[in-house]
Short mmCIF file of C-alpha atoms in Angstrom, two decimals:
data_model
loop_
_atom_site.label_atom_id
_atom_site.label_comp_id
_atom_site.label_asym_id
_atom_site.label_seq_id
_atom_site.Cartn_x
_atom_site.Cartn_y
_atom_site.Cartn_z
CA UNK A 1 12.25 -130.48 -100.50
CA UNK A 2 7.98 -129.90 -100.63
CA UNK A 3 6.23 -128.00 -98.57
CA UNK A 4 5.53 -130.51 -96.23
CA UNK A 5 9.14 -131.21 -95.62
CA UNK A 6 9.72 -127.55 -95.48
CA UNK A 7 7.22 -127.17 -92.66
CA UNK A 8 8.73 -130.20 -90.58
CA UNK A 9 12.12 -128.78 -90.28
CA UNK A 10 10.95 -125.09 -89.62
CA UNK A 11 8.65 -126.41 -86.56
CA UNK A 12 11.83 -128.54 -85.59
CA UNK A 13 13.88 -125.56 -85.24
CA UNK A 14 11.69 -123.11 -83.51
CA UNK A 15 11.23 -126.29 -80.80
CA UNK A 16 14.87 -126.71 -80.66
CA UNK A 17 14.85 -122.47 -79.55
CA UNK A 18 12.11 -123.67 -76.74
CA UNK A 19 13.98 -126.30 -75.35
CA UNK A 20 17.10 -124.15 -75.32
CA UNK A 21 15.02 -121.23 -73.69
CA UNK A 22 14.30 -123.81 -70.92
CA UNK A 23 17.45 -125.61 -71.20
CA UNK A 24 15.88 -128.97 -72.03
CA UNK A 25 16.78 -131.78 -73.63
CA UNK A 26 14.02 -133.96 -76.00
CA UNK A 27 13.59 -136.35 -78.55
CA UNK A 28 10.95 -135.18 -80.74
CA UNK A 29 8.85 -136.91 -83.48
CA UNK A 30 7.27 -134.90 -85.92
CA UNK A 31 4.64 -135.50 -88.24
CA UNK A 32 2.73 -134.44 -91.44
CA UNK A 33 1.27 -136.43 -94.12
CA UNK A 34 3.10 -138.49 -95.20
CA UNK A 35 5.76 -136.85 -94.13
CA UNK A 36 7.80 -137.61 -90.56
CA UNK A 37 11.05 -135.34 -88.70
CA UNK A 38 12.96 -137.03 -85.92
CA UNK A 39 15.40 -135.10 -83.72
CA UNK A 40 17.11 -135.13 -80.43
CA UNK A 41 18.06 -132.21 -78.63
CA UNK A 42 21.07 -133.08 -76.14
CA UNK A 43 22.57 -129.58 -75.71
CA UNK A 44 21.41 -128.18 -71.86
CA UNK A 45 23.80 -126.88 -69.98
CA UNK A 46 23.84 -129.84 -67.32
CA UNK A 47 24.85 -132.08 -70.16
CA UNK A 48 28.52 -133.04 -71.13
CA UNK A 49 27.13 -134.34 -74.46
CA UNK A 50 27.21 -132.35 -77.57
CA UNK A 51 25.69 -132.52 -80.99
CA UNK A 52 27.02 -131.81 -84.11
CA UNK A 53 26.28 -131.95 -87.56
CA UNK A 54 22.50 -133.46 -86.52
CA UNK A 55 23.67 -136.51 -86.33
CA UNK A 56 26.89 -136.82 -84.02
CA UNK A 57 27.93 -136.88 -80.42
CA UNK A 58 30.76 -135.99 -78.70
CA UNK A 59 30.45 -136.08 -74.72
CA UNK A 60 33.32 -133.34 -73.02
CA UNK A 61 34.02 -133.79 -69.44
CA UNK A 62 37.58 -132.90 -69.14
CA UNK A 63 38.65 -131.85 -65.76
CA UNK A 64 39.88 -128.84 -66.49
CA UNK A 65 36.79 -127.77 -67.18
CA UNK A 66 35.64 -128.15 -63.91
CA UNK A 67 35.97 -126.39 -61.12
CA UNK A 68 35.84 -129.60 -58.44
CA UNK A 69 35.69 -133.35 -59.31
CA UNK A 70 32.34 -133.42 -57.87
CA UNK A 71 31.10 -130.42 -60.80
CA UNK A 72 32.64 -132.95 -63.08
CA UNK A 73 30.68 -136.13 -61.70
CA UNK A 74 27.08 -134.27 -61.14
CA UNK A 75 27.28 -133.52 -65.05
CA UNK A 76 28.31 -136.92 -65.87
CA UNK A 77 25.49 -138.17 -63.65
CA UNK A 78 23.00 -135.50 -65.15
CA UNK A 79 23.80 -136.60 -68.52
CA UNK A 80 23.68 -140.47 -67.81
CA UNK A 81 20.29 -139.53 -66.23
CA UNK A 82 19.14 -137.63 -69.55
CA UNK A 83 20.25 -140.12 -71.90
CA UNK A 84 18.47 -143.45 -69.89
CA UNK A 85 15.00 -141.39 -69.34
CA UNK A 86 14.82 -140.34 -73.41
CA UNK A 87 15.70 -143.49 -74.11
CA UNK A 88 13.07 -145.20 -71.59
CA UNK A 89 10.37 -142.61 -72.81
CA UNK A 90 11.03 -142.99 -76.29
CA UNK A 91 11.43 -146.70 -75.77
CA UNK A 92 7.52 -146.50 -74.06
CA UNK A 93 6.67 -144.10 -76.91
CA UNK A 94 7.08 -146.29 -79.75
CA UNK A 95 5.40 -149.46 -77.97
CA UNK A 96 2.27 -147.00 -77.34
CA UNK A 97 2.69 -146.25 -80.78
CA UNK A 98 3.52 -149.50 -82.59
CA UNK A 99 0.49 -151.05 -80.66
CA UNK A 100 -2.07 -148.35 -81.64
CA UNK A 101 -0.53 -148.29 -85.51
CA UNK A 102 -0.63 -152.17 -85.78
CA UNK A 103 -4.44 -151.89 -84.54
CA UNK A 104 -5.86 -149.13 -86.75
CA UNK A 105 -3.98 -150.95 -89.64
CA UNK A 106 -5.82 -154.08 -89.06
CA UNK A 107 -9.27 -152.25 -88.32
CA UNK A 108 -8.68 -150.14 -91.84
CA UNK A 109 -6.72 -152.29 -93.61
CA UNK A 110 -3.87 -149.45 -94.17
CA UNK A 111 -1.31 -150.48 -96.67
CA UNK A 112 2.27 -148.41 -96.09
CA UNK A 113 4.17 -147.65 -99.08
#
């Protein structure tokens, strides 16, 4: 791994310790030359999902672990909620993005590699 690597992933973590200061969730985009780090963050305490290994999801919502049906439903809700706006927002990202990359390609002529 280079430096530039290196630096991605550090600045990944230490956001990953803000969002779970502020119990957030987040999907993050990272960049350096030519260099990019993509995460999401789906671990706040209203969610039932769960990430493991960086790449994995497991969603718990057993009743057991709830003290009335409706604890159970509000997380399920809160979670369905998290998951459809960071998918929206990403979704609105990228066009924003692909838009404005497409453009300064054709103005410059950038060639990707």
């Amino acid at each position: 791994m280079n430096q530039a690597e290196t630096t991605l992933k550090i600045a990944a973590e230490e956001i990953k310790e803000v969002l779970r200061k502020h119990n957030l969730a987040a999907a993050v985009a990272l960049h350096s030359p030519g260099h990019g780090e993509y995460f999401v963050h789906l671990n706040p305490s209203y969610s039932c999902a769960y990430m493991y290994q960086d790449n994995g999801v497991r969603f718990y919502s057993k009743k057991e672990d709830y003290k009335t049906p409706k604890e159970q439903l509000e997380k399920q809700a809160d979670t369905a909620n998290m998951l459809k706006l960071l998918t929206d927002t990403t979704a609105f990202n990228f066009g924003c993005l692909d838009f404005l990359s497409k453009q300064f390609d054709e103005l410059t002529g950038a060639e990707h590699y």
